[in-house]
CSV table of N, CA and C in Angstrom, one decimal:
chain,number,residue,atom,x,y,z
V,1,UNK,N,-12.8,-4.6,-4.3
V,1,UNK,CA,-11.9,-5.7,-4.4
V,1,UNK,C,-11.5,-6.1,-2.9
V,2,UNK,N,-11.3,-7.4,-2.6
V,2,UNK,CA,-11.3,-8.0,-1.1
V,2,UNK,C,-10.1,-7.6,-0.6
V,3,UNK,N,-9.5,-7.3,0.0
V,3,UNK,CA,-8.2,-7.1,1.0
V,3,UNK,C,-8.5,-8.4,1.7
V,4,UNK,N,-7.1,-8.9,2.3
V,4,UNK,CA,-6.7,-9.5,3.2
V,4,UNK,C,-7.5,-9.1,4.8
V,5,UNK,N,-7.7,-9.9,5.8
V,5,UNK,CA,-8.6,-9.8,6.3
V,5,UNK,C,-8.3,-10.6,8.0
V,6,UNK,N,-7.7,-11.2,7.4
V,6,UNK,CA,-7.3,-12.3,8.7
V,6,UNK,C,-6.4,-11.5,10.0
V,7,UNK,N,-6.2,-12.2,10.7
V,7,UNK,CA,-5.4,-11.8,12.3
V,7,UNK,C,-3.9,-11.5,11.7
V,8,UNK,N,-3.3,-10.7,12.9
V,8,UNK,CA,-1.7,-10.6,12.5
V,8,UNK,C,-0.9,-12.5,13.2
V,9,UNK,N,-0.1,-13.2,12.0
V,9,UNK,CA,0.0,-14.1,12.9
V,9,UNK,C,1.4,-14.3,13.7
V,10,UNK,N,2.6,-14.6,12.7
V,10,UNK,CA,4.3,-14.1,13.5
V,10,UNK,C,4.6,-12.8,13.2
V,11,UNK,N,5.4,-12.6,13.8
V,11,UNK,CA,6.0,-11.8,12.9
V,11,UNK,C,7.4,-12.2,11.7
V,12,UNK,N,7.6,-10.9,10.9
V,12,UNK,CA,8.7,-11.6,9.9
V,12,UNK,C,10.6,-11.7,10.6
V,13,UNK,N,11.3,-12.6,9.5
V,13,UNK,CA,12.3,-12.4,9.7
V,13,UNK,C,12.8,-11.3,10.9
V,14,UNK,N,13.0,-10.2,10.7
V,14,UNK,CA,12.5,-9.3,11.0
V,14,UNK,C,12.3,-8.8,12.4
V,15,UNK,N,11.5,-9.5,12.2
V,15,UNK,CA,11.0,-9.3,13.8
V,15,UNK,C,9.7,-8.4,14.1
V,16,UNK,N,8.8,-7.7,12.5
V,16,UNK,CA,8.1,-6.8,12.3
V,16,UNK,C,7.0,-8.1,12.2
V,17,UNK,N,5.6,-7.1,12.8
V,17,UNK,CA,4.2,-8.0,12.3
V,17,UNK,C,4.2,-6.8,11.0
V,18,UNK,N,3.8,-7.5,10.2
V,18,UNK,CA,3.8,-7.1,9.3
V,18,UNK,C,1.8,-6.9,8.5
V,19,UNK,N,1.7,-6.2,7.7
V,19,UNK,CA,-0.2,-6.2,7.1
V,19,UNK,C,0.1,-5.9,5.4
V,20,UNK,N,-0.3,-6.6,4.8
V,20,UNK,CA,-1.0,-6.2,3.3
V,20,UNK,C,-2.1,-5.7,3.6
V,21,UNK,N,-2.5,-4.3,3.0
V,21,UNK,CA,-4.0,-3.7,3.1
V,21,UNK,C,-3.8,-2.7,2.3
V,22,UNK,N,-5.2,-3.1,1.1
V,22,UNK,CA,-5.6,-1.8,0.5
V,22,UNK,C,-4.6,-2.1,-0.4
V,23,UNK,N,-5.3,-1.2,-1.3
V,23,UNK,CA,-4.5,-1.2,-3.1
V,23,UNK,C,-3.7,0.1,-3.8
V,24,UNK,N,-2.9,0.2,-4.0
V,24,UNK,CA,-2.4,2.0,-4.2
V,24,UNK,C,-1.5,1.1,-6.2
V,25,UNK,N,-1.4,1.7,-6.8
V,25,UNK,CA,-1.5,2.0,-8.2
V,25,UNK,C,0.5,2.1,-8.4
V,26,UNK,N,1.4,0.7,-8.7
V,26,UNK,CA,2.3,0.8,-8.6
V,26,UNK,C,2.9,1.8,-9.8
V,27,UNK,N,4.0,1.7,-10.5
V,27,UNK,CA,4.9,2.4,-11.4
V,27,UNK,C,4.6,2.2,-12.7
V,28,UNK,N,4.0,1.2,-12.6
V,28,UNK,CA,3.6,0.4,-14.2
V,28,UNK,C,2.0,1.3,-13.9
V,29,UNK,N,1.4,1.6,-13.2
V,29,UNK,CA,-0.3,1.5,-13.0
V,29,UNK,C,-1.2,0.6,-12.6
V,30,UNK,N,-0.1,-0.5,-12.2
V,30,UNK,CA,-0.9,-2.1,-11.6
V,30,UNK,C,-1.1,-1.8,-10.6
V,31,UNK,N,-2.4,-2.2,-9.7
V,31,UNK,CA,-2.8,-2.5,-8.7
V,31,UNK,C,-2.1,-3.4,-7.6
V,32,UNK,N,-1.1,-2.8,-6.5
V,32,UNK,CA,-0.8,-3.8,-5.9
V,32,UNK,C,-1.1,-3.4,-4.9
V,33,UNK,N,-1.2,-4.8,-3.3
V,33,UNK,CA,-1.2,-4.0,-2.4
V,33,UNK,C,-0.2,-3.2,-1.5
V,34,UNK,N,-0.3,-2.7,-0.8
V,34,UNK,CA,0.8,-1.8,-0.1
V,34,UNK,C,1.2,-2.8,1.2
V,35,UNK,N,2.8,-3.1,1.8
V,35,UNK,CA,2.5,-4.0,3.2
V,35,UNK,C,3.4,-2.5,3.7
V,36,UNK,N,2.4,-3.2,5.2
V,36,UNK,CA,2.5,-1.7,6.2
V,36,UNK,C,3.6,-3.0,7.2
V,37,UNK,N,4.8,-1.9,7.6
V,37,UNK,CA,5.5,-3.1,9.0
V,37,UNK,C,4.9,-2.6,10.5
V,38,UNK,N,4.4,-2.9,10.7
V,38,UNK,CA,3.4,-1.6,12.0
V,38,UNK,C,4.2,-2.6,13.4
V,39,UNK,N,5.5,-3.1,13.9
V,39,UNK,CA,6.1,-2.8,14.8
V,39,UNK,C,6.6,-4.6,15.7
V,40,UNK,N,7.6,-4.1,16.7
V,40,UNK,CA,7.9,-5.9,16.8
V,40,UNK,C,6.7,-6.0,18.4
V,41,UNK,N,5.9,-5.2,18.8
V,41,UNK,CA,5.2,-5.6,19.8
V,41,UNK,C,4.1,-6.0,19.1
V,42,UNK,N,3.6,-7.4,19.7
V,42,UNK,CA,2.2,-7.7,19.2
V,42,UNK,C,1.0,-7.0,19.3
V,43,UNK,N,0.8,-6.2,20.8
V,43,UNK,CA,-0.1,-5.7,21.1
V,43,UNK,C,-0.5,-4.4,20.2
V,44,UNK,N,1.0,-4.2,20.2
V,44,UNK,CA,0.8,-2.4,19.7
V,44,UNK,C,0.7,-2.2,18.1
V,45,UNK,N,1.3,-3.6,17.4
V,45,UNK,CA,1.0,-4.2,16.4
V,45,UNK,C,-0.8,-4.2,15.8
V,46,UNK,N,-1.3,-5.0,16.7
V,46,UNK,CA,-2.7,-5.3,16.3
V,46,UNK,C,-3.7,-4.1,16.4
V,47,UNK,N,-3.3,-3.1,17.4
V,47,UNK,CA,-3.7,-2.0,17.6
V,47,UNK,C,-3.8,-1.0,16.2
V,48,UNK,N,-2.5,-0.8,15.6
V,48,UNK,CA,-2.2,-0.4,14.6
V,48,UNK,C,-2.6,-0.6,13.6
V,49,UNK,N,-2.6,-2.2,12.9
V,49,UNK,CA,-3.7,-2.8,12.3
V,49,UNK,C,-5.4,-2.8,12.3
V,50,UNK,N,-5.8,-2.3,13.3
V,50,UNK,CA,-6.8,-2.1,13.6
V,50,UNK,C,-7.2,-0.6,12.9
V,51,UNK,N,-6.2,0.3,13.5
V,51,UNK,CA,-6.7,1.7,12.9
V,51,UNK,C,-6.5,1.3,11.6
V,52,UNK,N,-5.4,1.1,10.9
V,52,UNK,CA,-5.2,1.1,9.0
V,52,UNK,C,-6.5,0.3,8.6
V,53,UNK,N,-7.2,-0.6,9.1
V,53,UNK,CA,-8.3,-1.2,8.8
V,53,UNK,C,-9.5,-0.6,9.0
V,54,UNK,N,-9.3,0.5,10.2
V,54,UNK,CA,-11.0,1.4,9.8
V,54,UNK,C,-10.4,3.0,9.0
V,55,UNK,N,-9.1,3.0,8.5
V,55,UNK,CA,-9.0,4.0,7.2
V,55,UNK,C,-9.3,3.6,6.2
V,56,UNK,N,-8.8,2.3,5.9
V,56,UNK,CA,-9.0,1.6,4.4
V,56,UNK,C,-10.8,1.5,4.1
V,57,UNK,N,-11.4,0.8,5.4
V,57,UNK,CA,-12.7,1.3,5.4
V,57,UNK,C,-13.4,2.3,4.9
V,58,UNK,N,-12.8,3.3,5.4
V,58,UNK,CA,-13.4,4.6,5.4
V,58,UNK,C,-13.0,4.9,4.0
V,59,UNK,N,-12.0,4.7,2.9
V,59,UNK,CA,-11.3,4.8,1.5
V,59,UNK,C,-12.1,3.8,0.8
V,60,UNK,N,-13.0,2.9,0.9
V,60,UNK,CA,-13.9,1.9,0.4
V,60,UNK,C,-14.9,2.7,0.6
V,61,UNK,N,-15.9,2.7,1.3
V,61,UNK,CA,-17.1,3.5,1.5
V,61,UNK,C,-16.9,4.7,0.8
V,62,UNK,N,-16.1,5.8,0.6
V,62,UNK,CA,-16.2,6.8,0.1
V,62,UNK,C,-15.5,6.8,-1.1
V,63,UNK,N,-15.3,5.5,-2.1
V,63,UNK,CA,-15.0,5.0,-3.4
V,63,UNK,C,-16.1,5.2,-4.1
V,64,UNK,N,-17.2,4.6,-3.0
V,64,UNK,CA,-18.0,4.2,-4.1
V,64,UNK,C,-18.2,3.3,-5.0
V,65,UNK,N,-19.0,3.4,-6.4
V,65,UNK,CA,-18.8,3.0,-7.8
V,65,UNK,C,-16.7,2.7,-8.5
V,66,UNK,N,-16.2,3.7,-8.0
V,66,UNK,CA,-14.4,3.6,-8.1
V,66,UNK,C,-13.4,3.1,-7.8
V,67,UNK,N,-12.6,2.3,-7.8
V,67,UNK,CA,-11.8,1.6,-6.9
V,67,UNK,C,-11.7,2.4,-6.1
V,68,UNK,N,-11.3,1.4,-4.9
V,68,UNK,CA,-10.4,1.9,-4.0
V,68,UNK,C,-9.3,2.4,-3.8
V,69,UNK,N,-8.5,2.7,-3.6
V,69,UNK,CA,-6.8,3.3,-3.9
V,69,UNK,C,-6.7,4.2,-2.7
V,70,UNK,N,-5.4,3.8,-2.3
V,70,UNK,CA,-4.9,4.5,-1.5
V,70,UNK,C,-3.9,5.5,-2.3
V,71,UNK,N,-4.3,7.2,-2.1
V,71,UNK,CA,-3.2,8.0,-3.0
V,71,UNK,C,-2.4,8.4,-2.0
V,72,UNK,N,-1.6,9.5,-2.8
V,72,UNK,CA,-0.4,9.6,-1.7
V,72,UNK,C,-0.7,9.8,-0.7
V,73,UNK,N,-1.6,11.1,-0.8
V,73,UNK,CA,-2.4,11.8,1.0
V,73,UNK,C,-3.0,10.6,1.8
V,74,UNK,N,-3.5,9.5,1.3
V,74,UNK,CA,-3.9,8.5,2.4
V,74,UNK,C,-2.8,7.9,2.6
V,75,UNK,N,-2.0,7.4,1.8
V,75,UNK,CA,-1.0,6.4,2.2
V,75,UNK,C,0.1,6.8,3.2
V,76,UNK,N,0.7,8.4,3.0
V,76,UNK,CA,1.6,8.7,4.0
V,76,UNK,C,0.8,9.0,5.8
V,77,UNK,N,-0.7,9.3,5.8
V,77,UNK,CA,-1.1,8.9,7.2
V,77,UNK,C,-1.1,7.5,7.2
V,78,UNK,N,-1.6,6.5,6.2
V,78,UNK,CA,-1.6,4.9,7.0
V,78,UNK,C,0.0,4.5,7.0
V,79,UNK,N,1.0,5.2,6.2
V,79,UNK,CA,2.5,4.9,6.6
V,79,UNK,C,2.8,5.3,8.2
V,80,UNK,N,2.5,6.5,8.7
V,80,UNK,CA,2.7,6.7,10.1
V,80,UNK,C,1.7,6.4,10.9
V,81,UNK,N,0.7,5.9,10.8
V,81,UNK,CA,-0.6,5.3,11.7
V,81,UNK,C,0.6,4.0,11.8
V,82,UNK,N,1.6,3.3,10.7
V,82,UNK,CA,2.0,2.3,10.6
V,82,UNK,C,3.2,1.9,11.5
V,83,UNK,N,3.3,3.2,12.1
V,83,UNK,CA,4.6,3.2,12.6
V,83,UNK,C,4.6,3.7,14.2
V,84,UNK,N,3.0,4.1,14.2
V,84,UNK,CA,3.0,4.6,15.8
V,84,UNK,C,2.6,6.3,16.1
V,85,UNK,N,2.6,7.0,14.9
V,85,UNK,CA,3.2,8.0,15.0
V,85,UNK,C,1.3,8.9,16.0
V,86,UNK,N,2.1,9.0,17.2
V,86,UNK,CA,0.6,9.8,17.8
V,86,UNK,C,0.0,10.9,17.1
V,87,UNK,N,0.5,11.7,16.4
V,87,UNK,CA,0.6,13.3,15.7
V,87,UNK,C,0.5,13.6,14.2
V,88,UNK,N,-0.3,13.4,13.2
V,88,UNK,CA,-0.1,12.9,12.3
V,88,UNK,C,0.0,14.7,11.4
V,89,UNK,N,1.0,15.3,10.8
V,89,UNK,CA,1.0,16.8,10.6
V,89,UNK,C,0.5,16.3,8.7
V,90,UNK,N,-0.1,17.3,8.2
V,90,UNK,CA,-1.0,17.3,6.9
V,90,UNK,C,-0.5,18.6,6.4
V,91,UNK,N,-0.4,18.3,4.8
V,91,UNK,CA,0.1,20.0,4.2
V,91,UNK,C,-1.7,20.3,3.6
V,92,UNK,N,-1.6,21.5,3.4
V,92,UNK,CA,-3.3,21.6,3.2
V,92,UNK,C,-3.7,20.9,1.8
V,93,UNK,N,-5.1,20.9,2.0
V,93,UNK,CA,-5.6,20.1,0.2
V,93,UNK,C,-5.2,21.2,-0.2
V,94,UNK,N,-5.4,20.3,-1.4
V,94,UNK,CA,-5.2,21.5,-2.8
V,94,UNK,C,-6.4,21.1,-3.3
V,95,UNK,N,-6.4,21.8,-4.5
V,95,UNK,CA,-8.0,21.9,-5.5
V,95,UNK,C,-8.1,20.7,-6.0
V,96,UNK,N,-7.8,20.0,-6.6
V,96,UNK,CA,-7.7,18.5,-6.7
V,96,UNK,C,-8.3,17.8,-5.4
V,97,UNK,N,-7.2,18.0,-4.3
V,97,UNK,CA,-7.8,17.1,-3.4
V,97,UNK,C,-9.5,17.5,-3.2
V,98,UNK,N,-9.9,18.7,-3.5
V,98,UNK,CA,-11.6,18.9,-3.0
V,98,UNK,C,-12.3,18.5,-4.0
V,99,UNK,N,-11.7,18.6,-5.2
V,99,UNK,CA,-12.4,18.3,-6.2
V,99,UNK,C,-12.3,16.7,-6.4
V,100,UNK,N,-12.0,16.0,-6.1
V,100,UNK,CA,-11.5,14.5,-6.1
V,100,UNK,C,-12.5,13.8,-5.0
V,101,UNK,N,-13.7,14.7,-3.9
V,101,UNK,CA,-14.2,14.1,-3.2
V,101,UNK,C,-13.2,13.6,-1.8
V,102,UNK,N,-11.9,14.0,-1.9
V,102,UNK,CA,-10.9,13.6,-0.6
V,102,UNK,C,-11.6,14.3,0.4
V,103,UNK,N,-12.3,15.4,0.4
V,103,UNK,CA,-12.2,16.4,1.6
V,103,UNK,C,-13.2,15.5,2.9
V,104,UNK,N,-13.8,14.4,2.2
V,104,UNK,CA,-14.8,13.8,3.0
V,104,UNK,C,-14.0,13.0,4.0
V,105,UNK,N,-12.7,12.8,3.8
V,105,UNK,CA,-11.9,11.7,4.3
V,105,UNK,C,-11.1,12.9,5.3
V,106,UNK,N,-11.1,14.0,5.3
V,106,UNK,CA,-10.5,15.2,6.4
V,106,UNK,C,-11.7,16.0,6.8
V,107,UNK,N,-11.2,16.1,8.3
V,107,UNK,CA,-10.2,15.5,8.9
V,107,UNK,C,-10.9,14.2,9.5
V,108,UNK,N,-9.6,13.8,9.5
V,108,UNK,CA,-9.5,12.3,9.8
V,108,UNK,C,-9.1,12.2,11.4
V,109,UNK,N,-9.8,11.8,12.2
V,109,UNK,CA,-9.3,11.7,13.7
V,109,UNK,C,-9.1,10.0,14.4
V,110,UNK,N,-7.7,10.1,14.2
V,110,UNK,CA,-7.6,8.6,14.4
V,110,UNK,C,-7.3,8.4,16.2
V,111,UNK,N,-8.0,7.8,17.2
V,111,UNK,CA,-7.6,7.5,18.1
V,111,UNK,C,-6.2,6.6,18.6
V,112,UNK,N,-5.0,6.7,18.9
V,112,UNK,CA,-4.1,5.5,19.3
V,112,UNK,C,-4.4,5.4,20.7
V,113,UNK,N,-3.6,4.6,20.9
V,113,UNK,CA,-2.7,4.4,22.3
V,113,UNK,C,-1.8,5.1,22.8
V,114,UNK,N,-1.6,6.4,22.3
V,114,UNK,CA,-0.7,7.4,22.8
V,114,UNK,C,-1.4,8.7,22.8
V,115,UNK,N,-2.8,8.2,22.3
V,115,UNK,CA,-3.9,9.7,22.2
V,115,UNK,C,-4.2,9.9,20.7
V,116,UNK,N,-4.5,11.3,20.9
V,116,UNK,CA,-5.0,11.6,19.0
V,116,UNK,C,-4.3,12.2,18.4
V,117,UNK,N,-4.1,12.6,17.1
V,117,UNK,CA,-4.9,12.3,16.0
V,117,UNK,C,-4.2,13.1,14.8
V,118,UNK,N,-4.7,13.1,13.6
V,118,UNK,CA,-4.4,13.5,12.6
V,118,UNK,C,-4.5,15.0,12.8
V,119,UNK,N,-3.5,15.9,12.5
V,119,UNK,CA,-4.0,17.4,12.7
V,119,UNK,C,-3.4,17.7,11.0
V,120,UNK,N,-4.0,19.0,10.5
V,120,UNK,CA,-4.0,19.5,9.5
V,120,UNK,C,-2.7,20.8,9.6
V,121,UNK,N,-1.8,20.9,9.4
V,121,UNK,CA,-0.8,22.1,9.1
V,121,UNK,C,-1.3,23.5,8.4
């Protein structure tokens, strides 16, 4: 299913640039997208956007035949990818997560602007 795709353009009210990306499975089980506030600097903004865009990537290609969905374990690294966070700490998979094909998506080594990366706890 297409995501949004375009440049970041104001920011909101707010003062946040704001991103719709990627689909995560609301309370009802509807497909909405998730909006990430990724910060009031433009630069550091689009930067940001940039990484959530080659994770959601990487959560497409390794869907498959299956939707795409962002679950919790992806959504709380693109929540702090969303927010800057250089150090991204992970509780271990569980059997689920290996058996679900997640393990292809860890580790995940996201480069920022303040260095790397997703580490595993």
């Amino acid at each position: 299913m297409a995501t949004r795709t375009g440049r970041l353009t104001r920011p909101d009210r707010s003062g946040q640039y704001a991103r719709q990306l990627g689909w995560k499975l609301n309370s009802r089980q509807q497909k909405i997208q998730h909006k990430f506030r990724l910060g009031t600097d433009r630069r550091e903004a689009e930067s940001r956007d940039e990484l959530l865009r080659q994770l959601w990537e990487r959560i497409e290609a390794e869907a498959g035949q299956r939707a795409a969905l962002w679950d919790d374990y992806t959504l709380e690294i693109a929540k702090a990818v969303a927010r800057g966070v250089g150090r991204i700490p992970l509780p271990p998979l569980t059997e689920e997560d290996v058996t679900s094909g997640f393990q292809a998506l860890i580790p995940i080594a996201i480069q920022t602007s303040k260095g790397c990366c997703v580490v595993r706890s």
